[in-house]
């Protein structure tokens, strides 16, 4: 006999559910209000809604974004999506499998595949049970907008999320004698109509240029360079290492090339502030791309790259660095790029954002925080969040900043460090598995980063000694050089370690 379930408890769950939906739609009232349906906001909306929370997600434009950011997701980000039940957002968007990196140093290539058994490593670091299979880690690259649209679709179809297209203008503050607390936000819909949305917790995930950061965080982003993006026709310039992110290193700042769809390849060219060859007097960015960048690219890419410059579809984005701070505002928290940024050279932003969602989902689990109105408990959980996320984010942030300062620099000691770094990769084995595991968001142990960094520094000194020969070693000149190289290595690394430790 079929068992027909019509118990009162089930009907009551269904009806609270309807009541909540109605509260969101009619009264604009939810447990969580999220500002910004980007990578972080959309994923977090689904993650919290899956736990039964009532969520309102506010986005100023639900049109598919067309941007040059967030196009390569590291394996550690793919894994986070899987944990969130959102892995399907990478399907049907014409995404390209990424198996690792190809680094080209003054034209010589070295292949750096993502490590084997990566997923097991990650599981054992997080004390999860392994399923016993060995998998080589994979990332994905894609059109940013298509991925965002899939994430938003997941939020839109979730029964516990209401998505509203509206621009958030300011927070709503509830003031009592002793305390101040954020209880929601004011918005502007279709540029004319004022709206109000209320939630026990307001999450601000409005991206790199966050409007709310100034008020609720003591940190300010620093940007010393821009990435200039070009889109290349893939068929006319197949990359030397298919299914790999390409990093081109030479006398200019780093250049990235990676396929983002079956027919498109992205080129991102870093141009530091005040680069003389990109100044207006010298013909601007276009002329810099032609004269300085083009000759450093792999042969088969040059003609298409030159075409793309001529077609003039150049777009740029500032590359920012922003250390995270602890959220201390009752009722409000900054997340995503609004909270924390690092140079995009290593493609780490979305991996950080998605792993933050995984961590926050566990810290705000209704079993631990039944009522988000308990602001003291919520603030305590955000403090734990700040420290617990560091194992991963410190690695990704420090690596991104250190690699960028290393490869964008041009003095003699830095040149030896660059050479040493490349030689280190050429050694293969653990000398690539370690660094790429860190970059991929798989290895989450900061000491592994320090170990490899100083191994590179010593190898650089060795490279210098070999080049300068025994004679100069006897004069002591090499010893001075060696000390200088080591000193420079510290200058590259220590400020970023300090930035992670002090905040
Ligand atoms: C040049 C460049 C290249 C990058 N490449 C990569 C890469 O390859 N891989 C990678 O992992 N990361 C990359 N990143 C970083 C990555 O793009 C970000 O870390 C990621 O997009 C952050 O997600 P977010 O949700 O915090 O912000 P966003 O994705 O920017 O989302 C913010 C959302 O908030 C909305 N919004 C803003 N203001 C309001 C408002 N007032 N009201 C309502 N809605 C609002 C916006 O419309 C947007 O949808 C790159 C960054 C740069 C600059
Ligand atoms: C939505 O929330 C309810 C509780 O209000 C929960 O029982 C249900 O599982 C949630 N739905 C989904 C699809 O997660």
Coordinates of C-alpha atoms and ligand atoms in Angstrom, one line a residue:
X1 CA 0.0 0.0 0.0
X2 CA 1.4 3.4 -0.8
X3 CA 1.9 5.5 2.2
X4 CA 0.2 8.8 1.7
X5 CA 1.9 11.4 3.8
X6 CA -0.2 14.3 4.9
X7 CA 1.1 14.9 8.4
X8 CA 0.5 18.3 10.0
X9 CA 4.3 18.8 10.4
X10 CA 4.7 18.7 6.6
X11 CA 1.9 21.1 5.9
X12 CA 3.3 23.5 8.5
X13 CA 6.8 23.4 6.9
X14 CA 5.1 24.1 3.6
X15 CA 3.1 27.0 4.9
X16 CA 6.0 28.6 6.8
X17 CA 7.7 28.4 3.5
X18 CA 4.8 30.2 1.7
X19 CA 4.7 32.7 4.5
X20 CA 8.4 33.5 4.1
X21 CA 8.0 33.8 0.4
X22 CA 5.1 36.2 0.9
X23 CA 7.1 38.2 3.5
X24 CA 9.9 38.6 1.0
X25 CA 7.7 39.6 -1.9
X26 CA 5.2 41.8 -0.1
X27 CA 7.0 43.1 2.9
X28 CA 10.6 43.0 1.6
X29 CA 11.5 41.2 4.7
X30 CA 14.0 38.2 5.0
X31 CA 16.6 36.7 7.3
X32 CA 19.4 37.7 4.9
X33 CA 19.6 40.6 2.5
X34 CA 22.5 40.3 0.0
X35 CA 23.7 43.3 -2.0
X36 CA 25.2 42.2 -5.4
X37 CA 24.5 39.1 -7.4
X38 CA 28.1 38.5 -8.6
X39 CA 30.1 35.4 -7.8
X40 CA 29.9 35.8 -4.1
X41 CA 26.4 37.1 -3.7
X42 CA 24.7 34.6 -6.0
X43 CA 26.6 31.6 -4.5
X44 CA 26.0 32.7 -1.0
X45 CA 22.3 33.2 -1.6
X46 CA 21.9 29.6 -2.7
X47 CA 24.2 28.3 0.1
X48 CA 22.2 30.0 2.9
X49 CA 18.8 29.2 1.2
X50 CA 19.7 25.5 1.1
X51 CA 19.9 25.7 4.9
X52 CA 16.4 26.9 5.0
X53 CA 17.2 30.6 5.4
X54 CA 14.9 33.2 3.8
X55 CA 17.1 35.3 1.4
X56 CA 16.6 38.5 -0.7
X57 CA 19.2 39.0 -3.3
X58 CA 19.5 42.5 -4.8
X59 CA 21.3 43.3 -8.0
X60 CA 21.5 46.5 -10.0
X61 CA 21.5 44.8 -13.4
X62 CA 20.4 41.3 -14.1
X63 CA 21.5 41.6 -17.7
X64 CA 24.4 39.1 -18.5
X65 CA 27.6 40.9 -17.4
X66 CA 30.2 41.6 -20.1
X67 CA 33.5 42.0 -18.3
X68 CA 37.1 41.0 -18.6
X69 CA 37.3 39.7 -15.0
X70 CA 36.8 36.3 -13.4
X71 CA 37.3 34.1 -16.4
X72 CA 39.5 31.3 -15.1
X73 CA 38.4 29.3 -12.1
X74 CA 41.1 27.4 -10.3
X75 CA 40.6 23.7 -9.3
X76 CA 40.1 24.8 -5.6
X77 CA 37.2 26.9 -6.8
X78 CA 35.7 24.1 -8.9
X79 CA 35.9 22.0 -5.8
X80 CA 34.1 24.7 -3.7
X81 CA 31.3 24.8 -6.3
X82 CA 30.9 21.1 -6.0
X83 CA 30.6 21.3 -2.2
X84 CA 27.9 24.0 -2.6
X85 CA 25.9 21.8 -5.1
X86 CA 26.6 24.4 -7.8
X87 CA 29.1 22.5 -10.0
X88 CA 26.4 22.4 -12.7
X89 CA 26.9 26.1 -13.2
X90 CA 30.1 25.3 -15.2
X91 CA 28.1 23.1 -17.6
X92 CA 26.6 24.3 -20.9
X93 CA 28.6 27.6 -20.9
X94 CA 31.2 26.5 -23.5
X95 CA 33.8 26.4 -20.7
X96 CA 37.3 25.2 -21.5
X97 CA 39.1 22.6 -19.3
X98 CA 42.3 24.0 -17.7
X99 CA 44.9 21.4 -16.9
X100 CA 47.6 23.8 -15.6
X101 CA 49.9 26.6 -16.7
X102 CA 52.5 27.2 -19.4
X103 CA 55.1 29.8 -18.3
X104 CA 57.1 31.4 -21.1
X105 CA 60.2 33.1 -19.9
X106 CA 61.9 35.1 -22.7
X107 CA 60.4 32.7 -25.1
X108 CA 61.4 29.4 -23.4
X109 CA 58.4 27.4 -22.2
X110 CA 57.9 25.3 -19.1
X111 CA 54.7 23.3 -18.5
X112 CA 53.3 23.3 -15.0
X113 CA 50.4 20.9 -14.8
X114 CA 48.0 20.9 -11.8
X115 CA 49.2 18.2 -9.4
X116 CA 47.8 14.7 -9.5
X117 CA 45.8 13.4 -6.6
X118 CA 44.9 17.0 -5.8
X119 CA 41.4 16.4 -4.6
X120 CA 42.6 13.8 -2.1
X121 CA 45.2 16.2 -0.8
X122 CA 42.5 18.7 -0.2
X123 CA 40.3 16.3 1.5
X124 CA 43.0 15.1 3.8
X125 CA 43.9 18.7 4.7
X126 CA 40.3 19.3 5.5
X127 CA 40.0 15.9 7.3
X128 CA 37.3 14.7 4.9
X129 CA 37.0 11.1 3.9
X130 CA 38.6 10.4 0.6
X131 CA 36.6 8.4 -2.0
X132 CA 39.8 6.5 -2.9
X133 CA 40.1 7.6 -6.5
X134 CA 43.0 9.6 -7.8
X135 CA 42.0 12.7 -9.8
X136 CA 44.1 15.2 -11.5
X137 CA 42.8 18.6 -10.6
X138 CA 41.1 20.7 -13.3
X139 CA 40.1 24.3 -13.6
X140 CA 37.7 25.9 -16.0
X141 CA 37.9 29.0 -18.1
X142 CA 34.9 30.7 -19.6
X143 CA 33.0 33.9 -20.4
X144 CA 32.5 35.5 -17.0
X145 CA 29.0 36.6 -17.9
X146 CA 27.8 33.2 -18.8
X147 CA 29.0 31.7 -15.5
X148 CA 27.4 34.6 -13.5
X149 CA 24.1 34.0 -15.4
X150 CA 24.1 30.4 -14.3
X151 CA 24.8 31.3 -10.7
X152 CA 22.0 33.8 -10.8
X153 CA 19.7 31.3 -12.4
X154 CA 20.4 28.9 -9.5
X155 CA 19.4 31.7 -7.1
X156 CA 16.3 32.7 -9.2
X157 CA 15.0 29.2 -9.2
X158 CA 15.5 28.6 -5.5
X159 CA 12.3 28.6 -3.5
X160 CA 13.9 30.3 -0.5
X161 CA 15.5 33.2 -2.5
X162 CA 13.8 36.3 -4.0
X163 CA 15.9 38.1 -6.5
X164 CA 15.2 41.8 -7.2
X165 CA 16.7 44.1 -9.8
X166 CA 17.4 47.3 -7.9
X167 CA 20.3 49.5 -7.0
X168 CA 21.2 49.6 -3.4
X169 CA 21.8 53.2 -2.3
X170 CA 22.4 53.1 1.4
X171 CA 22.0 51.0 4.5
X172 CA 19.1 51.4 7.0
X173 CA 20.4 52.0 10.5
X174 CA 18.4 51.3 13.6
X175 CA 19.6 53.5 16.4
X176 CA 18.8 52.9 20.0
X177 CA 20.3 54.7 23.0
X178 CA 23.4 52.5 23.2
X179 CA 23.7 50.6 20.0
X180 CA 23.5 51.1 16.3
X181 CA 22.6 48.2 14.0
X182 CA 22.0 47.7 10.3
X183 CA 18.6 46.3 9.6
X184 CA 18.5 46.4 5.8
X185 CA 19.0 48.7 2.8
X186 CA 17.4 51.4 0.8
X187 CA 17.4 51.0 -2.9
X188 CA 16.4 52.7 -6.2
X189 CA 14.4 50.6 -8.7
X190 CA 14.5 51.6 -12.4
X191 CA 16.3 54.7 -11.3
X192 CA 13.2 56.3 -9.9
X193 CA 11.4 54.3 -7.3
X194 CA 12.6 54.1 -3.7
X195 CA 12.4 50.7 -2.1
X196 CA 13.4 49.3 1.3
X197 CA 14.5 45.8 2.1
X198 CA 14.9 44.4 5.7
X199 CA 17.0 41.5 7.0
X200 CA 18.6 40.4 10.3
X201 CA 21.9 40.2 8.4
X202 CA 22.9 42.4 5.4
X203 CA 25.7 41.0 3.3
X204 CA 27.5 43.5 1.1
X205 CA 29.0 41.9 -2.0
X206 CA 29.1 44.7 -4.4
X207 CA 32.5 44.1 -5.9
X208 CA 35.8 45.8 -6.3
X209 CA 34.5 49.3 -6.3
X210 CA 32.3 48.8 -3.3
X211 CA 30.2 51.7 -2.3
X212 CA 29.9 50.6 1.3
X213 CA 33.5 49.6 2.0
X214 CA 34.5 53.2 3.0
X215 CA 32.0 53.3 5.8
X216 CA 32.4 49.8 7.2
X217 CA 36.0 48.9 6.7
X218 CA 39.2 50.6 7.7
X219 CA 41.1 49.2 4.7
X220 CA 41.4 50.9 1.3
X221 CA 42.4 49.2 -1.9
X222 CA 45.8 50.0 -3.5
X223 CA 46.1 49.7 -7.3
X224 CA 49.4 50.1 -9.0
X225 CA 48.6 48.6 -12.4
X226 CA 45.8 47.8 -14.8
X227 CA 45.0 44.8 -16.8
X228 CA 44.1 45.7 -20.4
X229 CA 42.0 43.0 -22.0
X230 CA 41.7 42.0 -25.7
X231 CA 39.6 39.2 -27.1
X232 CA 41.3 37.1 -29.8
X233 CA 39.7 34.8 -32.3
X234 CA 40.9 31.4 -31.1
X235 CA 41.0 29.6 -34.5
X236 CA 43.4 32.2 -35.9
X237 CA 45.9 31.8 -33.1
X238 CA 45.9 28.4 -31.4
X239 CA 47.9 28.7 -28.2
X240 CA 51.2 26.8 -27.9
X241 CA 49.8 24.7 -24.9
X242 CA 46.1 24.0 -25.4
X243 CA 44.1 23.8 -22.1
X244 CA 46.7 25.8 -20.2
X245 CA 46.8 29.3 -18.8
X246 CA 49.7 31.0 -20.5
X247 CA 51.9 33.4 -18.6
X248 CA 54.3 35.4 -20.7
X249 CA 57.3 36.8 -18.8
X250 CA 60.0 39.1 -20.2
X251 CA 61.2 42.6 -19.7
X252 CA 57.6 43.9 -19.6
X253 CA 55.1 43.2 -16.9
X254 CA 53.3 39.8 -17.1
X255 CA 50.9 39.0 -19.9
X256 CA 48.2 36.3 -19.6
X257 CA 46.6 34.3 -22.5
X258 CA 43.9 31.7 -22.0
X259 CA 41.1 30.3 -24.1
X260 CA 37.6 31.3 -22.7
X261 CA 35.4 29.5 -25.2
X262 CA 35.6 27.3 -28.2
X263 CA 36.2 30.4 -30.4
X264 CA 37.7 33.0 -28.1
X265 CA 41.0 33.6 -26.4
X266 CA 41.5 36.3 -23.8
X267 CA 44.7 38.3 -23.6
X268 CA 45.3 40.3 -20.4
X269 CA 48.2 42.7 -20.5
X270 CA 49.4 44.2 -17.2
X271 CA 50.5 47.8 -17.5
X272 CA 51.9 49.4 -14.4
X273 CA 51.1 53.0 -13.6
X274 CA 53.3 55.6 -15.2
X275 CA 54.8 53.1 -17.7
X276 CA 56.8 55.5 -20.0
X277 CA 56.1 53.6 -23.2
X278 CA 52.3 53.7 -22.5
X279 CA 52.3 57.5 -21.8
X280 CA 50.3 59.8 -24.0
X281 CA 53.5 61.4 -25.3
X282 CA 54.7 58.0 -26.5
X283 CA 51.4 57.1 -28.2
X284 CA 49.5 55.7 -25.3
X285 CA 48.4 52.1 -24.5
X286 CA 47.9 51.1 -28.2
X287 CA 51.4 52.0 -29.1
X288 CA 52.8 50.3 -26.0
X289 CA 50.9 47.1 -27.0
X290 CA 52.4 47.3 -30.5
X291 CA 55.9 48.2 -29.8
X292 CA 56.6 46.6 -26.4
X293 CA 54.1 43.8 -25.8
X294 CA 53.7 42.3 -29.3
X295 CA 57.3 41.2 -29.8
X296 CA 57.3 39.3 -26.5
X297 CA 54.3 37.1 -27.5
X298 CA 54.5 33.6 -28.9
X299 CA 55.0 33.8 -32.7
X300 CA 51.6 32.3 -33.6
X301 CA 49.7 34.8 -31.6
X302 CA 51.2 38.0 -32.9
X303 CA 49.2 38.6 -36.1
X304 CA 45.8 38.1 -34.3
X305 CA 46.9 40.3 -31.4
X306 CA 48.0 43.1 -33.8
X307 CA 44.5 42.8 -35.4
X308 CA 42.8 43.0 -32.1
X309 CA 44.7 46.2 -31.2
X310 CA 43.7 47.7 -34.5
X311 CA 40.0 46.8 -34.0
X312 CA 40.5 48.8 -30.8
X313 CA 38.3 46.9 -28.4
X314 CA 40.5 47.6 -25.5
X315 CA 39.1 47.4 -22.0
X316 CA 40.9 47.8 -18.7
X317 CA 40.4 47.1 -15.0
X318 CA 42.4 48.2 -12.1
X319 CA 44.4 45.4 -10.4
X320 CA 43.9 46.0 -6.7
X321 CA 45.2 44.7 -3.4
X322 CA 43.0 44.9 -0.3
X323 CA 43.8 43.1 2.9
X324 CA 40.7 41.7 4.7
X325 CA 39.5 43.2 7.9
X326 CA 37.2 41.7 10.6
X327 CA 33.5 42.6 10.1
X328 CA 32.5 44.3 13.3
X329 CA 29.3 46.1 12.3
X330 CA 26.2 44.6 14.0
X331 CA 23.9 43.5 11.2
X332 CA 26.2 43.9 8.3
X333 CA 29.2 42.1 6.7
X334 CA 31.4 42.8 3.7
X335 CA 32.4 39.9 1.5
X336 CA 34.0 39.1 -1.8
X337 CA 36.0 41.8 -3.5
X338 CA 34.3 44.3 -1.2
X339 CA 36.3 42.6 1.6
X340 CA 39.5 41.3 0.2
X341 CA 41.4 41.6 -3.1
X342 CA 44.8 40.4 -4.6
X343 CA 46.5 40.9 -8.0
X344 CA 44.5 38.8 -10.6
X345 CA 47.8 37.4 -12.1
X346 CA 47.1 34.0 -10.4
X347 CA 43.3 34.0 -11.0
X348 CA 42.5 33.6 -7.4
X349 CA 39.5 35.9 -6.7
X350 CA 36.6 33.6 -7.4
X351 CA 38.3 30.7 -5.7
X352 CA 38.6 32.8 -2.5
X353 CA 35.0 34.0 -2.9
X354 CA 33.6 30.5 -3.3
X355 CA 35.6 29.0 -0.5
X356 CA 34.5 31.9 1.7
X357 CA 30.9 30.9 0.9
X358 CA 31.6 27.2 1.9
X359 CA 33.2 28.4 5.2
X360 CA 30.5 30.9 6.0
X361 CA 27.8 28.3 5.3
X362 CA 29.2 26.1 8.0
X363 CA 29.8 29.0 10.5
X364 CA 26.3 30.3 10.1
X365 CA 24.6 26.9 10.1
X366 CA 21.2 27.3 11.7
X367 CA 22.2 24.5 14.2
X368 CA 24.9 26.9 15.5
X369 CA 23.2 30.3 14.8
X370 CA 19.4 29.6 14.9
X371 CA 18.6 33.3 14.9
X372 CA 20.6 35.8 12.9
X373 CA 19.1 38.6 15.0
X374 CA 21.6 37.4 17.7
X375 CA 24.1 40.0 16.5
X376 CA 26.7 39.1 19.2
X377 CA 26.8 35.5 18.1
X378 CA 26.9 36.5 14.4
X379 CA 29.8 38.9 15.1
X380 CA 31.6 36.1 16.9
X381 CA 31.2 33.8 13.9
X382 CA 32.5 36.5 11.6
X383 CA 35.6 36.8 13.8
X384 CA 36.1 33.0 13.5
X385 CA 35.5 33.4 9.7
X386 CA 38.3 36.0 9.5
X387 CA 40.9 33.7 11.0
X388 CA 39.7 30.4 9.6
X389 CA 39.7 31.6 6.0
X390 CA 43.3 32.6 6.3
X391 CA 44.9 29.3 5.6
X392 CA 43.6 29.4 2.1
X393 CA 43.3 33.1 1.4
X394 CA 46.7 34.0 2.9
X395 CA 48.3 31.6 0.5
X396 CA 46.4 32.9 -2.5
X397 CA 46.9 36.5 -1.6
X398 CA 50.6 36.4 -0.7
X399 CA 51.4 34.3 -3.8
X400 CA 49.6 36.6 -6.2
X401 CA 51.2 39.8 -4.8
X402 CA 54.7 38.3 -4.5
X403 CA 54.7 36.7 -8.0
X404 CA 53.4 40.0 -9.4
X405 CA 56.0 42.1 -7.7
X406 CA 58.7 39.6 -8.7
X407 CA 57.8 39.5 -12.4
X408 CA 56.9 43.1 -12.9
X409 CA 60.2 44.4 -11.5
X410 CA 63.3 45.2 -13.5
X411 CA 66.4 45.7 -11.3
X412 CA 69.4 43.3 -11.5
X413 CA 68.6 41.3 -8.3
X414 CA 65.0 40.9 -9.3
X415 CA 66.2 39.6 -12.7
X416 CA 68.2 36.9 -10.9
X417 CA 65.1 36.0 -8.8
X418 CA 63.0 35.8 -12.0
X419 CA 65.6 33.5 -13.5
X420 CA 65.9 31.5 -10.4
X421 CA 62.1 31.1 -10.3
X422 CA 62.0 29.9 -13.8
X423 CA 64.9 27.5 -13.3
X424 CA 63.0 26.2 -10.2
X425 CA 60.0 25.4 -12.3
X426 CA 62.3 23.6 -14.9
X427 CA 63.4 21.3 -12.1
X428 CA 59.9 19.8 -12.2
X429 CA 58.5 17.4 -9.6
X430 CA 57.8 19.0 -6.2
X431 CA 59.3 22.3 -7.5
X432 CA 56.2 22.7 -9.6
X433 CA 53.6 20.6 -7.7
X434 CA 54.1 22.8 -4.7
X435 CA 53.8 26.2 -6.2
X436 CA 51.0 25.2 -8.6
X437 CA 49.1 23.4 -5.8
X438 CA 49.2 26.7 -3.8
X439 CA 48.1 28.7 -6.8
X440 CA 45.3 26.3 -7.6
X441 CA 43.8 26.7 -4.1
X442 CA 44.6 23.0 -3.3
X443 CA 47.5 23.4 -0.9
X444 CA 46.3 25.5 2.0
X445 CA 49.4 25.6 4.2
X446 CA 51.3 29.0 4.2
X447 CA 54.6 27.4 5.3
X448 CA 54.6 25.5 2.0
X449 CA 54.6 28.8 0.2
X450 CA 57.4 30.2 2.4
X451 CA 59.5 27.0 1.8
X452 CA 59.2 27.3 -2.0
X453 CA 59.8 31.0 -2.0
X454 CA 63.1 30.7 -0.1
X455 CA 64.1 27.7 -2.2
X456 CA 63.7 30.0 -5.2
X457 CA 65.8 32.7 -3.5
X458 CA 68.7 30.3 -2.8
X459 CA 68.5 28.9 -6.3
X460 CA 68.6 32.4 -7.7
X461 CA 71.8 33.0 -5.7
X462 CA 73.2 29.8 -7.1
X463 CA 72.3 30.9 -10.6
X464 CA 74.1 34.2 -10.1
X465 CA 77.2 32.4 -8.7
X466 CA 77.4 30.1 -11.7
X467 CA 77.0 33.0 -14.1
X468 CA 79.6 35.2 -12.5
X469 CA 82.2 32.4 -12.1
X470 CA 84.7 31.6 -9.4
X471 CA 86.8 34.6 -9.9
X472 CA 84.2 37.1 -8.8
X473 CA 83.3 34.7 -5.9
X474 CA 86.9 35.2 -4.7
X475 CA 86.7 39.0 -4.8
X476 CA 83.6 38.9 -2.5
X477 CA 81.5 40.7 -5.0
X478 CA 79.3 37.7 -5.4
X479 CA 78.8 37.4 -1.7
X480 CA 77.5 41.0 -1.7
X481 CA 75.2 40.2 -4.7
X482 CA 74.0 37.1 -2.9
X483 CA 73.0 39.0 0.2
X484 CA 71.3 41.6 -2.0
X485 CA 69.3 39.0 -3.8
X486 CA 68.2 37.5 -0.5
X487 CA 67.3 40.9 0.8
X488 CA 65.2 41.6 -2.3
X489 CA 63.4 38.3 -1.9
X490 CA 62.5 39.3 1.6
X491 CA 61.3 42.7 0.4
X492 CA 59.1 40.9 -2.1
X493 CA 57.5 38.5 0.4
X494 CA 57.5 40.0 3.9
X495 CA 55.2 43.0 3.4
X496 CA 52.5 40.7 2.1
X497 CA 53.0 38.2 4.9
X498 CA 52.8 41.2 7.3
X499 CA 49.6 42.4 5.7
X500 CA 48.0 39.0 6.3
X501 CA 49.2 38.7 9.9
X502 CA 48.4 42.1 11.2
X503 CA 44.8 42.4 10.0
Ligands
LIG1 C1 41.3 42.1 -14.6 C2 40.9 41.1 -13.6 C3 40.9 39.7 -14.0 C4 40.4 38.8 -13.1 N1 40.5 37.5 -13.4 C5 40.1 36.5 -12.6 C6 40.2 35.1 -12.9 O1 40.7 34.7 -14.0 N2 39.9 34.2 -12.0 C7 39.4 34.6 -10.7 O2 39.1 33.7 -9.9 N3 39.3 35.9 -10.4 C8 39.6 36.8 -11.3 N4 39.5 38.2 -10.9 C9 38.9 38.5 -9.6 C10 37.4 38.3 -9.7 O3 36.8 38.9 -10.8 C11 36.7 38.8 -8.4 O4 37.4 38.3 -7.3 C12 35.2 38.3 -8.3 O5 34.5 38.7 -9.4 C13 34.6 38.9 -7.0 O6 33.3 38.6 -6.9 P1 32.2 39.5 -6.1 O7 31.0 38.7 -6.1 O8 32.8 40.0 -4.9 O9 32.1 40.8 -7.0 P2 31.5 40.9 -8.5 O10 31.6 39.7 -9.2 O11 32.1 42.1 -9.1 O12 29.9 41.2 -8.2 C14 29.4 42.4 -7.7 C15 28.0 42.5 -8.1 O13 27.4 43.6 -7.3 C16 26.6 44.3 -8.2 N5 26.4 45.7 -7.6 C17 27.4 46.6 -7.4 N6 26.9 47.7 -6.7 C18 25.6 47.4 -6.5 C19 24.6 48.2 -5.9 N7 24.8 49.4 -5.3 N8 23.3 47.6 -5.8 C20 23.1 46.4 -6.3 N9 24.0 45.6 -6.9 C21 25.3 46.1 -7.0 C22 27.3 44.3 -9.5 O14 26.4 44.7 -10.6 C23 27.8 42.9 -9.5 O15 26.9 42.0 -10.1 C24 39.9 39.2 -11.8 C25 39.9 40.5 -11.5 C26 40.4 41.5 -12.4 C27 40.4 42.9 -12.0
LIG2 C1 13.7 26.2 2.0 O1 13.5 26.4 3.3 C2 12.8 25.5 4.1 C3 12.6 26.0 5.5 O2 12.0 27.3 5.4 C4 13.5 24.2 4.0 O3 12.7 23.2 4.7 C5 13.7 23.7 2.6 O4 14.5 22.6 2.6 C6 14.4 24.8 1.8 N1 14.4 24.5 0.4 C7 15.5 24.1 -0.3 C8 15.3 23.8 -1.7 O5 16.6 24.0 0.2

